[in-house]
Amino acid sequence: MALQSAAIQPRSSNLSRILSRWAESRNALGFGFMLPAAVLLLVFLTYPLGLGVWLGFTDARIGRPGIFIGLENYEYLWSDAVFWLSVFNTLLYTISASILKFVLGLWLALILNQNLPFKSFFRAIVLLPWVVPTVLSAIAFWWIYDAQFSILSWALQQMGLIDHRINFLGDPTNARASVIAANVWRGIPFVAITLLAGLQTIPQSLYEAATLDGASRWQLFRYVTLPLLTPIIAITMTFSVLFTFTDFQLIYVLTRGGPVNATHLMATLSFQRGISGGQLGEGAAIAVAMIPFLLAAILFSYFGLQRRKWQQGGGD
Amino acid sequence: MASVAIGEVYKSFGTVEVLHGVSVNIDDGEFVTLVGPSGCGKSTLLRMIAGLEKISRGQIAIGERVVNNVAPKERDVAMVFQNYALYPHMTVAENMAFSLMLKGVSKAESDAGVRRAAEILGLVPLLSRYPRQLSGGQRQRVAMGRAIVRDPQVFLFDEPLSNLDAKLRVQMRAEIKELHQRLKTTTVYVTHDQIEAMTMADKIVVMHDGVVEQIGPPLELYDRPNNLFVASFIGSPAMNLLKGAIAADGPPSFLGAGGISVPLAAPLPIGSGEPVVLGIRPEHLRLSDQGIPVTVVVVEPTGSEVQLIGRTAGGEEIVANFRERHSFTPGETIRLSAEPGLIHLFNGETGQRLETRSRQ
């Protein structure tokens, strides 16, 4: 009896000692708290990403697992004119839409930063395009760009500016401009509101000091607003570029990549080849091909724009 | 350098009028402080001189020129802000050269100007640093350097020392004063700290609720406050103020709460029986055999002096400063008096000063 209890006791106290050590350890506790988030990230981000990269190296099709074929998919894409067209389209789409979003968004932010009547009302209104689900606004744009019932064509005709309807989505150049316009409309609120938040962190006294120093309105913008806003601009535009580069919904609703692939982006092409066409491996390879571009954008913004010498050093 | 003439200036924000007709004349080269409690309109007045606020009525002239409708940058004034307003993305040198660059001054000339100002303020080793890398006092100095570089007609300071710790404040106070003695530029300095105002100014403007209460040299304000507000605002610890009335009969004297009686110098400036407020500065109170009976509440020896906080029979607090090292015990009753010539009298209804003696 005595022997038995002596044999059991150390074991249970060992267990409780381990448990209590775990409960008191900062590292174990921190790990425990991170675990749920880590599981979510692993399951919904890391696993699909890894699977995508893996599929890119296989000839998987829908319903067939496929085998490892090395770089064959990429070799095929390298000589695929449509793939290169989609790369060109994506770059054109991203660069022109981002520039427009930046210029117009900054302009809007500067206007909203003034003391306007009904200021908060306008700020709320501006967010609308961002709040509406993309597919819904894309359908609205589909009607705006409709070959027969386009309100734009109708309005311009009524004003006597054009004499026949504009073929918005049927002509390659028009289609590209149209989808870019729709993307810009949708993306401006994000840029405007984040830049507005940035503008409001600039102390009024800096503008007053610069005014007394003799700065004109343009010089206030050039020497005070712009430099102090650069870190926010970098972050905002990085996100904006990433959103635009990976855009799918707008194109899919408006043009499905047409006409003659003129508006096919890498994302839509990847979906078309991988899901609609069933070539999972090839679709995945196209998607993976987007990663270098995205990484380049992030690195450029991180090293080029976000870190400013004047932001470093002692705090306040 | 130039004089500044502020004539009957009013300022309203919407329906709220914050300045009700302020007139101040500032001579060429003078150091003037605007002092008053927060919300008295002193910063607004300064910002109107700078051109950062519109003038609702009245006029402000810098030198010979009325500047009501002159843009801030045309006024040739430099301002030092409470939070310094240094451009965080520019080095110290760039901050100081900014106004010169906007003016289109050549690089060599601007460098020389920055160098000169930096030497005056001891900023030369810091010229290539960013504001974030500076301490509060250094930032303060850069803000002043930015003003000096421009060689303006008028310096404007908006509570420049209130973000510094007490020791640094005293040091910077002396530096600003020395700077003014050296440059002799007309200076308008806003502060809520009456010690700062007293120690630095050639002339103090005491403001309260949007009106000027009194204008004068520091010691005149101290010795002959125009009214109860100035009397209680200027001086630390503040002047003791006792409510009461002139005795109806007998020798001229003041009768206060709790049966206090203080003899006054003849002739009396106000009729017998009239309500008055009696003012005595803490350092003018002396121990005496007669005088106001005071119960000792707290004794604060500071080394250089002994400060006593007591209570009269009427329950009014009274503060006395002694250069001598008297020892008091809390609870004991002592008697305090002041020379009749050092006693101030204020009208009990209007709060205005009553002259107790003819001016020499």
XYZ file of C-alpha atoms in Angstrom:
676
model
C 0.000 0.000 0.000
C 2.636 2.383 1.079
C 4.769 1.233 -1.790
C 1.956 1.736 -4.278
C 1.136 5.266 -3.220
C 4.801 6.093 -3.230
C 5.003 4.834 -6.783
C 1.965 6.799 -7.990
C 2.602 10.027 -6.219
C 5.756 11.051 -8.059
C 4.103 10.439 -11.382
C 1.038 12.615 -10.690
C 3.157 15.359 -9.153
C 5.421 15.160 -12.187
C 2.424 15.733 -14.441
C 1.066 18.602 -12.405
C 4.545 20.103 -12.238
C 4.792 20.007 -16.026
C 1.306 21.491 -16.370
C 1.983 24.257 -13.902
C 5.307 25.002 -15.556
C 3.484 25.327 -18.886
C 0.874 27.582 -17.381
C 3.482 29.853 -15.881
C 5.840 29.942 -18.834
C 5.549 33.142 -20.861
C 6.594 31.390 -24.042
C 4.159 28.521 -23.737
C 1.346 30.886 -22.862
C 2.177 33.177 -25.764
C 2.310 30.199 -28.070
C -1.072 29.062 -26.779
C -2.634 32.418 -27.485
C -1.175 32.545 -30.977
C -2.281 29.049 -31.850
C -5.858 29.797 -33.057
C -4.674 32.558 -35.354
C -1.770 30.449 -36.551
C -4.108 27.553 -37.358
C -6.373 29.851 -39.370
C -3.422 31.247 -41.290
C -1.973 27.822 -41.950
C -5.241 26.291 -43.092
C -6.598 29.157 -45.165
C -3.455 30.908 -46.387
C -0.359 28.764 -46.258
C -1.973 25.518 -47.362
C -3.780 26.958 -50.434
C -0.662 28.915 -51.395
C 1.509 25.847 -51.055
C -1.033 23.752 -52.938
C -1.130 26.353 -55.701
C 2.634 26.344 -56.036
C 2.647 22.552 -56.078
C -0.142 22.315 -58.653
C 1.882 24.623 -60.889
C 4.486 21.865 -61.118
C 1.939 19.171 -62.041
C -0.330 18.403 -64.960
C -3.376 18.120 -62.686
C -6.789 18.491 -64.268
C -10.167 18.614 -62.661
C -10.926 15.106 -61.489
C -7.348 13.863 -62.052
C -4.586 14.343 -59.495
C -1.759 14.763 -62.000
C 1.910 14.032 -61.666
C 4.998 16.163 -61.153
C 6.169 17.559 -64.472
C 8.737 20.118 -63.316
C 8.729 23.417 -65.147
C 6.749 22.173 -68.139
C 3.764 24.435 -67.411
C 6.036 27.448 -67.211
C 7.859 26.480 -70.364
C 4.535 26.285 -72.144
C 3.422 29.663 -70.789
C 6.741 31.218 -71.799
C 5.868 30.621 -75.431
C 2.146 31.389 -75.014
C 1.205 34.716 -76.641
C -2.076 34.938 -74.712
C -0.243 34.601 -71.400
C 2.122 37.433 -72.348
C -0.831 39.506 -73.499
C -2.427 38.988 -70.088
C 0.815 40.062 -68.405
C 0.837 43.206 -70.529
C -2.852 43.817 -69.794
C -2.335 43.350 -66.081
C 0.569 45.797 -66.009
C -1.302 48.343 -68.112
C -4.416 47.928 -65.973
C -2.496 48.181 -62.693
C -0.253 51.078 -63.640
C -2.852 53.296 -65.292
C -5.571 52.561 -62.727
C -3.169 53.125 -59.812
C -1.895 56.426 -61.169
C -5.440 57.640 -61.741
C -6.565 56.428 -58.321
C -3.626 58.152 -56.677
C -4.080 61.496 -58.418
C -7.856 61.601 -58.080
C -7.824 60.099 -54.574
C -5.273 62.622 -53.348
C -7.256 65.426 -54.921
C -10.442 64.207 -53.271
C -8.652 63.849 -49.924
C -7.356 67.414 -50.168
C -10.866 68.671 -50.912
C -12.380 66.674 -48.052
C -9.693 68.002 -45.709
C -10.979 71.548 -46.202
C -13.668 72.968 -44.002
C -16.613 72.097 -46.192
C -20.232 72.346 -45.127
C -21.704 68.869 -44.492
C -18.156 67.541 -44.201
C -18.958 64.229 -42.536
C -21.850 63.639 -44.945
C -19.522 63.942 -47.930
C -16.925 61.739 -46.274
C -19.544 59.042 -45.784
C -20.789 59.369 -49.383
C -17.270 59.014 -50.736
C -16.962 55.594 -49.138
C -19.990 54.205 -50.996
C -18.209 52.741 -54.035
C -15.899 50.912 -51.650
C -18.735 49.558 -49.535
C -20.879 48.213 -52.375
C -19.925 44.614 -53.268
C -17.728 44.620 -56.372
C -20.017 42.334 -58.319
C -22.948 44.695 -57.805
C -21.062 47.761 -58.940
C -19.649 45.751 -61.836
C -23.186 44.898 -62.936
C -24.105 48.569 -62.681
C -21.135 49.374 -64.887
C -22.183 46.630 -67.256
C -25.393 48.571 -67.834
C -23.553 51.862 -68.090
C -21.352 50.305 -70.785
C -24.157 48.407 -72.523
C -23.917 48.551 -76.306
C -27.585 49.492 -76.711
C -28.822 51.000 -73.462
C -25.709 52.778 -72.193
C -26.695 55.879 -70.281
C -23.363 57.450 -71.208
C -23.974 57.048 -74.937
C -27.509 58.318 -74.492
C -26.434 61.382 -72.502
C -23.657 62.272 -74.937
C -26.061 61.838 -77.855
C -28.629 64.068 -76.172
C -25.972 66.712 -75.712
C -25.125 66.348 -79.378
C -21.504 65.425 -78.726
C -21.614 62.080 -80.575
C -23.820 60.802 -83.368
C -23.643 57.044 -82.773
C -23.450 54.853 -79.678
C -20.059 54.102 -78.211
C -18.993 50.469 -78.386
C -17.625 50.435 -74.849
C -16.849 46.771 -74.323
C -16.680 45.534 -77.906
C -13.580 47.390 -79.036
C -10.195 46.409 -77.481
C -9.055 49.958 -76.670
C -12.477 51.053 -75.423
C -12.836 47.898 -73.360
C -9.471 48.442 -71.680
C -10.316 52.055 -70.910
C -13.758 51.065 -69.642
C -12.583 48.418 -67.188
C -9.835 50.745 -65.964
C -12.424 53.492 -65.422
C -14.646 51.123 -63.456
C -11.699 49.992 -61.336
C -10.675 53.590 -60.672
C -14.212 54.487 -59.600
C -14.190 51.597 -57.192
C -10.702 52.171 -55.828
C -10.736 55.934 -55.252
C -12.539 55.834 -51.874
C -9.883 53.644 -50.300
C -7.102 55.945 -51.471
C -9.006 59.110 -50.610
C -10.013 58.060 -47.109
C -6.610 56.705 -46.080
C -4.849 59.765 -47.475
C -7.398 61.956 -45.701
C -6.500 60.203 -42.459
C -2.857 60.908 -43.245
C -3.570 64.565 -44.001
C -5.230 64.983 -40.656
C -2.121 63.887 -38.809
C -0.192 66.879 -40.216
C -0.282 69.583 -37.530
C -1.960 72.818 -38.537
C 0.897 74.789 -37.018
C 3.265 73.495 -39.716
C 1.077 75.115 -42.344
C 0.931 78.293 -40.310
C 4.701 78.329 -39.860
C 5.210 77.748 -43.579
C 2.685 80.473 -44.424
C 4.636 82.931 -42.282
C 7.841 81.685 -43.900
C 6.355 82.889 -47.157
C 5.055 79.705 -48.802
C 2.355 79.924 -51.463
C -0.458 77.373 -51.576
C 1.469 75.253 -54.048
C 4.625 75.495 -51.921
C 2.642 74.444 -48.838
C 1.599 71.342 -50.725
C 5.022 70.729 -52.237
C 7.131 71.275 -49.101
C 4.815 70.361 -46.233
C 1.888 68.174 -47.296
C 3.583 65.915 -49.813
C 6.739 65.004 -47.865
C 4.799 64.390 -44.666
C 2.267 62.285 -46.521
C 4.819 60.075 -48.333
C 4.812 57.263 -45.745
C 1.006 57.020 -45.896
C 1.037 57.310 -49.679
C 3.513 54.419 -49.834
C 1.344 52.136 -47.730
C -1.899 53.142 -49.411
C -0.552 52.763 -52.911
C 1.096 49.430 -52.107
C -2.259 48.066 -51.062
C -3.974 49.698 -53.994
C -1.484 48.189 -56.438
C -1.884 44.745 -54.872
C -5.694 44.951 -55.063
C -5.605 46.135 -58.649
C -3.010 43.610 -59.813
C -5.066 40.722 -58.481
C -8.415 42.111 -59.667
C -10.808 39.497 -60.938
C -14.459 40.295 -60.234
C -14.794 43.443 -62.329
C -13.283 41.867 -65.426
C -15.170 38.647 -64.993
C -18.520 40.451 -64.845
C -17.836 43.087 -67.492
C -15.839 41.388 -70.271
C -14.690 37.911 -69.196
C -11.353 38.899 -70.679
C -12.663 39.831 -74.107
C -12.746 41.143 -76.699
C -10.005 38.958 -78.186
C -8.341 38.701 -74.767
C -7.787 42.458 -74.725
C -8.857 42.745 -71.079
C -7.667 39.345 -69.876
C -5.721 39.841 -66.652
C -3.478 37.174 -65.162
C -6.118 36.414 -62.548
C -8.922 35.966 -65.048
C -6.723 33.957 -67.398
C -5.682 31.715 -64.526
C -9.328 31.121 -63.658
C -10.303 30.506 -67.265
C -7.510 27.995 -67.901
C -7.639 26.365 -64.487
C -11.339 26.148 -63.615
C -13.344 26.737 -66.791
C -10.795 24.922 -68.953
C -10.045 22.312 -66.317
C -6.248 22.632 -66.651
C -5.588 23.061 -62.930
C -1.819 22.828 -63.252
C -1.572 25.489 -65.937
C -4.001 27.811 -64.114
C -1.972 27.441 -60.962
C 1.231 28.231 -62.844
C -0.298 31.498 -64.130
C -1.344 32.420 -60.608
C 2.119 31.642 -59.257
C 3.608 33.823 -62.001
C 1.902 36.798 -60.327
C 3.919 36.378 -57.140
C 7.208 37.921 -58.389
C 5.364 41.049 -59.532
C 3.580 41.403 -56.201
C 6.790 40.842 -54.250
C 8.557 43.441 -56.360
C 5.800 45.966 -55.622
C 6.014 45.314 -51.875
C 9.802 45.498 -51.772
C 9.837 48.693 -53.804
C 7.376 50.350 -51.475
C 9.083 49.046 -48.332
C 12.617 50.039 -49.204
C 11.901 52.917 -51.509
C 9.145 54.854 -49.886
C 8.120 53.838 -46.396
C 11.330 54.203 -44.450
C 12.282 57.811 -44.084
C 15.369 58.974 -42.342
C 13.545 61.793 -40.581
C 11.148 59.360 -38.959
C 13.946 57.619 -37.128
C 15.734 58.720 -33.985
C 14.459 59.736 -30.579
C 10.780 59.743 -29.863
C 8.731 62.496 -28.316
C 12.461 96.652 -36.907
C 9.192 98.415 -36.503
C 6.583 99.539 -34.046
C 3.239 97.771 -33.821
C 0.022 99.708 -33.287
C -3.093 97.792 -32.343
C -6.137 100.059 -32.451
C -9.575 99.094 -31.095
C -9.320 95.546 -32.391
C -12.307 93.209 -32.185
C -12.410 89.525 -33.023
C -15.427 87.291 -33.362
C -15.583 83.595 -34.104
C -19.081 83.244 -35.506
C -21.338 84.871 -32.935
C -18.816 84.685 -30.112
C -16.794 87.823 -29.636
C -13.448 87.011 -28.016
C -11.726 90.395 -28.236
C -13.722 93.459 -27.281
C -11.758 96.425 -28.529
C -8.101 95.962 -27.649
C -5.616 98.814 -28.112
C -1.891 98.387 -27.527
C 1.012 100.447 -28.802
C 4.319 98.646 -29.062
C 7.360 100.799 -29.656
C 10.180 99.952 -32.007
C 12.541 97.497 -30.326
C 10.331 96.943 -27.318
C 9.753 93.568 -25.638
C 6.068 93.324 -24.821
C 4.357 90.373 -23.186
C 0.670 89.646 -23.476
C -0.284 87.842 -20.306
C -3.546 86.518 -18.970
C -5.340 83.316 -18.032
C -6.176 80.857 -20.815
C -9.085 81.996 -22.943
C -8.358 85.701 -22.454
C -7.670 86.229 -26.161
C -3.922 86.831 -25.965
C -2.981 84.126 -28.487
C -5.755 85.268 -30.808
C -4.365 88.793 -30.697
C -0.883 87.488 -31.505
C -2.209 85.430 -34.394
C -3.973 88.527 -35.695
C -0.660 90.396 -35.700
C 0.849 87.475 -37.618
C -2.054 87.418 -40.052
C -3.195 83.899 -39.162
C -6.560 85.263 -37.978
C -8.645 87.895 -39.711
C -9.341 91.147 -37.895
C -13.083 91.540 -37.375
C -12.934 95.271 -36.590
C -10.274 97.825 -35.799
C -6.810 97.925 -37.283
C -3.270 96.688 -36.762
C -0.312 98.570 -38.165
C 3.262 97.308 -38.364
C 5.538 100.308 -38.811
C 3.639 102.811 -40.916
C 1.673 100.171 -42.792
C -1.835 99.025 -41.851
C -1.702 95.259 -42.291
C -5.386 94.312 -41.983
C -5.460 93.092 -45.565
C -1.803 92.178 -45.958
C -1.028 88.461 -46.393
C 1.001 86.878 -43.548
C 4.088 86.418 -45.683
C 4.074 90.088 -46.690
C 4.002 91.271 -43.080
C 7.642 90.453 -42.375
C 6.992 88.888 -38.988
C 8.443 85.651 -37.632
C 6.641 83.468 -35.133
C 7.782 80.861 -32.639
C 5.020 78.379 -31.914
C 4.210 76.629 -28.682
C 4.870 73.214 -30.227
C 7.776 74.718 -32.240
C 6.195 73.651 -35.576
C 9.512 72.421 -36.949
C 9.262 70.666 -40.294
C 9.975 67.054 -39.280
C 11.289 66.043 -42.700
C 13.924 68.766 -42.830
C 17.216 68.987 -40.991
C 17.877 71.831 -38.591
C 19.727 73.703 -41.320
C 16.922 73.133 -43.823
C 14.338 74.238 -41.286
C 16.201 77.469 -40.736
C 16.880 78.047 -44.425
C 13.312 77.312 -45.532
C 12.066 80.900 -45.574
C 15.222 82.051 -47.368
C 14.812 79.325 -49.965
C 11.212 80.408 -50.604
C 12.436 83.973 -50.997
C 14.885 82.799 -53.646
C 17.992 83.764 -51.700
C 21.170 82.239 -53.147
C 22.553 79.094 -51.537
C 25.738 80.784 -50.336
C 23.874 83.685 -48.784
C 21.346 81.404 -47.146
C 24.098 79.162 -45.732
C 25.805 82.210 -44.277
C 22.548 83.386 -42.710
C 21.848 79.982 -41.184
C 25.402 79.781 -39.891
C 25.144 83.204 -38.248
C 21.874 82.340 -36.505
C 23.197 78.921 -35.499
C 26.240 80.526 -33.915
C 24.106 82.939 -31.908
C 22.043 80.049 -30.544
C 24.787 77.419 -30.257
C 23.164 75.194 -32.857
C 26.173 74.647 -35.114
C 26.800 71.001 -34.063
C 23.122 70.160 -34.622
C 22.676 71.580 -38.112
C 22.459 68.220 -39.868
C 20.084 66.608 -37.364
C 16.368 66.078 -37.766
C 13.917 67.572 -35.251
C 13.108 64.133 -33.852
C 16.713 63.735 -32.791
C 16.644 66.906 -30.680
C 15.639 67.526 -27.078
C 12.852 69.949 -26.213
C 15.218 72.800 -25.455
C 17.145 72.239 -28.675
C 13.947 72.242 -30.696
C 12.957 75.453 -29.005
C 16.264 76.975 -30.031
C 15.842 75.812 -33.620
C 12.418 77.428 -33.717
C 14.022 80.668 -32.569
C 16.808 80.215 -35.090
C 14.256 79.902 -37.851
C 12.821 83.230 -36.752
C 16.210 84.950 -36.427
C 17.407 83.872 -39.877
C 14.646 85.895 -41.485
C 15.681 89.104 -39.719
C 12.040 90.160 -39.467
C 10.445 93.423 -38.359
C 8.739 91.726 -35.418
C 9.225 88.510 -33.454
C 6.084 86.830 -32.217
C 6.299 84.181 -29.492
C 3.270 82.065 -28.660
C 3.857 80.490 -25.226
C 7.212 79.170 -26.418
C 8.370 77.786 -23.084
C 5.276 75.992 -21.859
C 6.397 72.602 -23.218
C 9.719 72.706 -21.365
C 10.505 71.529 -17.863
C 10.847 74.084 -15.107
C 14.625 74.302 -15.084
C 14.964 74.613 -18.826
C 12.215 77.207 -18.847
C 14.212 79.473 -16.551
C 17.292 79.008 -18.702
C 15.496 79.679 -21.988
C 13.796 82.692 -20.435
C 17.191 84.265 -19.862
C 18.339 83.245 -23.346
C 15.382 84.876 -25.044
C 15.878 88.021 -23.033
C 19.557 88.108 -23.885
C 18.729 87.511 -27.532
C 16.390 90.464 -27.516
C 18.983 92.682 -25.924
C 21.369 91.670 -28.661
C 19.088 91.891 -31.695
C 16.787 94.663 -30.430
C 13.970 93.386 -32.625
C 10.449 94.365 -31.608
C 9.051 91.341 -29.787
C 5.546 90.342 -28.788
C 5.524 87.442 -26.368
C 2.409 85.609 -25.238
C 2.414 83.710 -21.965
C 0.049 82.711 -19.218
C 2.911 82.654 -16.745
C 3.115 85.981 -14.956
C 6.682 85.269 -13.769
C 7.772 84.943 -17.391
C 5.973 88.158 -18.194
C 7.501 90.011 -15.241
C 11.053 88.861 -15.830
C 11.270 89.362 -19.579
C 9.144 92.290 -20.593
C 9.767 95.979 -21.030
C 6.017 96.332 -20.980
C 3.276 93.967 -19.910
C -0.235 93.867 -21.299
C -2.564 92.092 -18.871
C -5.599 90.689 -20.634
C -8.736 89.122 -19.229
C -11.881 88.003 -21.056
C -10.959 89.797 -24.249
C -10.180 93.201 -22.777
C -6.954 94.852 -21.673
C -6.912 95.227 -17.898
C -3.688 97.180 -17.644
C -0.608 98.081 -19.666
C 2.643 99.086 -18.067
C 6.178 98.211 -17.078
C 6.393 95.100 -14.853
C 7.114 96.885 -11.617
C 4.393 99.450 -12.132
C 1.895 96.640 -12.575
C 3.250 95.074 -9.433
C 3.255 98.231 -7.351
C 0.105 99.881 -8.638
C -2.326 97.333 -10.057
C -5.274 99.079 -11.702
C -7.876 96.668 -10.443
C -8.508 93.494 -8.498
C -7.815 91.248 -11.482
C -4.325 92.611 -12.071
C -3.678 92.674 -8.332
C -4.464 88.995 -7.978
C -2.875 87.920 -11.284
C 0.514 89.615 -11.009
C 2.776 88.423 -8.219
C 3.456 85.008 -6.765
C 2.280 84.238 -4.167
C -0.689 86.416 -5.012
C -1.645 89.568 -3.174
C -3.761 89.047 -0.042
C -7.206 90.510 -0.608
C -9.543 91.134 2.316
C -13.153 92.232 1.872
C -14.584 94.904 4.150
C -15.474 98.560 4.401
C -14.071 101.898 5.487
C -14.780 102.541 9.167
C -17.741 104.875 9.589
C -16.087 106.972 12.300
C -12.852 107.393 14.200
C -9.370 107.526 12.608
C -9.186 106.332 8.954
C -9.206 102.556 8.994
C -10.439 99.420 7.273
C -12.902 97.072 8.954
C -12.942 93.502 7.718
C -14.693 90.228 8.469
C -14.110 88.876 11.961
C -13.541 92.313 13.462
C -10.242 93.008 11.669
C -9.200 96.619 11.763
C -6.340 98.017 9.696
C -5.291 101.669 10.033
C -5.082 103.515 6.719
C -3.191 106.597 5.626
C -5.154 109.811 5.307
C -6.626 111.300 3.202
C -9.038 108.496 2.306
C -9.872 108.198 -1.413
C -13.414 107.028 -0.684
C -16.155 107.991 1.745
C -16.655 106.431 5.189
C -18.703 103.257 5.337
C -18.080 102.421 1.653
C -17.262 98.773 0.754
C -13.644 98.221 -0.228
C -11.159 95.405 -0.794
C -7.873 95.725 1.008
C -4.764 94.339 -0.698
C -1.407 93.571 0.886
C 1.468 91.767 -0.846
C 2.751 88.791 1.182
C 6.240 90.275 1.514
C 4.868 93.533 2.940
C 3.398 91.847 6.007
C 5.444 92.166 9.205
C 5.107 90.691 12.653
C 3.850 93.304 15.052
C 2.139 93.711 18.376
C -1.006 95.181 16.956
C -2.252 94.287 13.508
C -4.399 91.549 12.054
C -4.641 88.452 14.249
C -3.844 85.401 12.136
C -3.909 81.709 13.047
C -0.944 79.867 11.571
C -2.049 76.999 9.300
C 1.032 75.943 7.334
C 4.666 77.070 7.461
C 6.832 76.526 4.382
C 10.514 77.325 4.848
C 12.338 77.481 1.488
C 15.722 78.460 2.824
C 15.790 81.942 1.384
C 12.500 82.823 2.996
C 9.725 81.511 5.170
C 6.242 81.412 3.715
C 3.355 81.338 6.128
C -0.210 80.472 5.269
C -2.672 81.575 7.923
C -6.311 82.325 8.462
C -7.915 85.469 9.794
C -10.729 85.496 12.335
C -13.080 86.069 9.392
C -11.905 82.801 7.789
C -9.994 84.498 4.952
C -6.670 82.980 3.919
C -3.625 85.153 4.258
C -0.104 84.482 2.969
C 2.999 86.163 4.347
C 6.644 85.936 3.280
C 9.479 86.626 5.689
C 13.138 86.968 4.838
C 13.905 86.322 8.503
C 13.821 82.738 9.738
C 10.937 83.049 12.154
C 9.698 79.834 13.610
C 5.968 79.382 13.898
C 3.906 76.497 15.137
C 0.661 75.640 13.383
C -2.298 76.729 15.501
C -0.597 79.632 17.208
C -1.979 83.119 16.690
C 0.288 85.880 15.511
C -0.344 89.479 14.527
C 0.576 90.845 11.107
C 0.596 94.424 9.893
C 1.809 96.432 6.922
C 2.886 100.020 6.459
C -0.084 102.121 5.385
C 1.887 103.251 2.318
C 2.149 99.657 1.063
C -1.534 98.945 1.403
C -3.700 98.840 -1.737
C -7.376 99.722 -1.702
C -9.890 98.690 -4.334
C -13.470 99.779 -4.773
C -15.640 97.009 -3.322
C -18.172 97.262 -6.130
C -16.178 98.010 -9.297
C -12.876 96.407 -8.278
C -10.996 99.505 -9.476
C -7.965 100.801 -7.645
C -8.420 103.629 -5.126
C -5.348 105.833 -4.763
C -4.375 105.804 -1.098
C -1.594 108.302 -1.495
C -0.639 110.986 -3.936
C 1.852 109.817 -6.554
C 5.363 111.105 -6.169
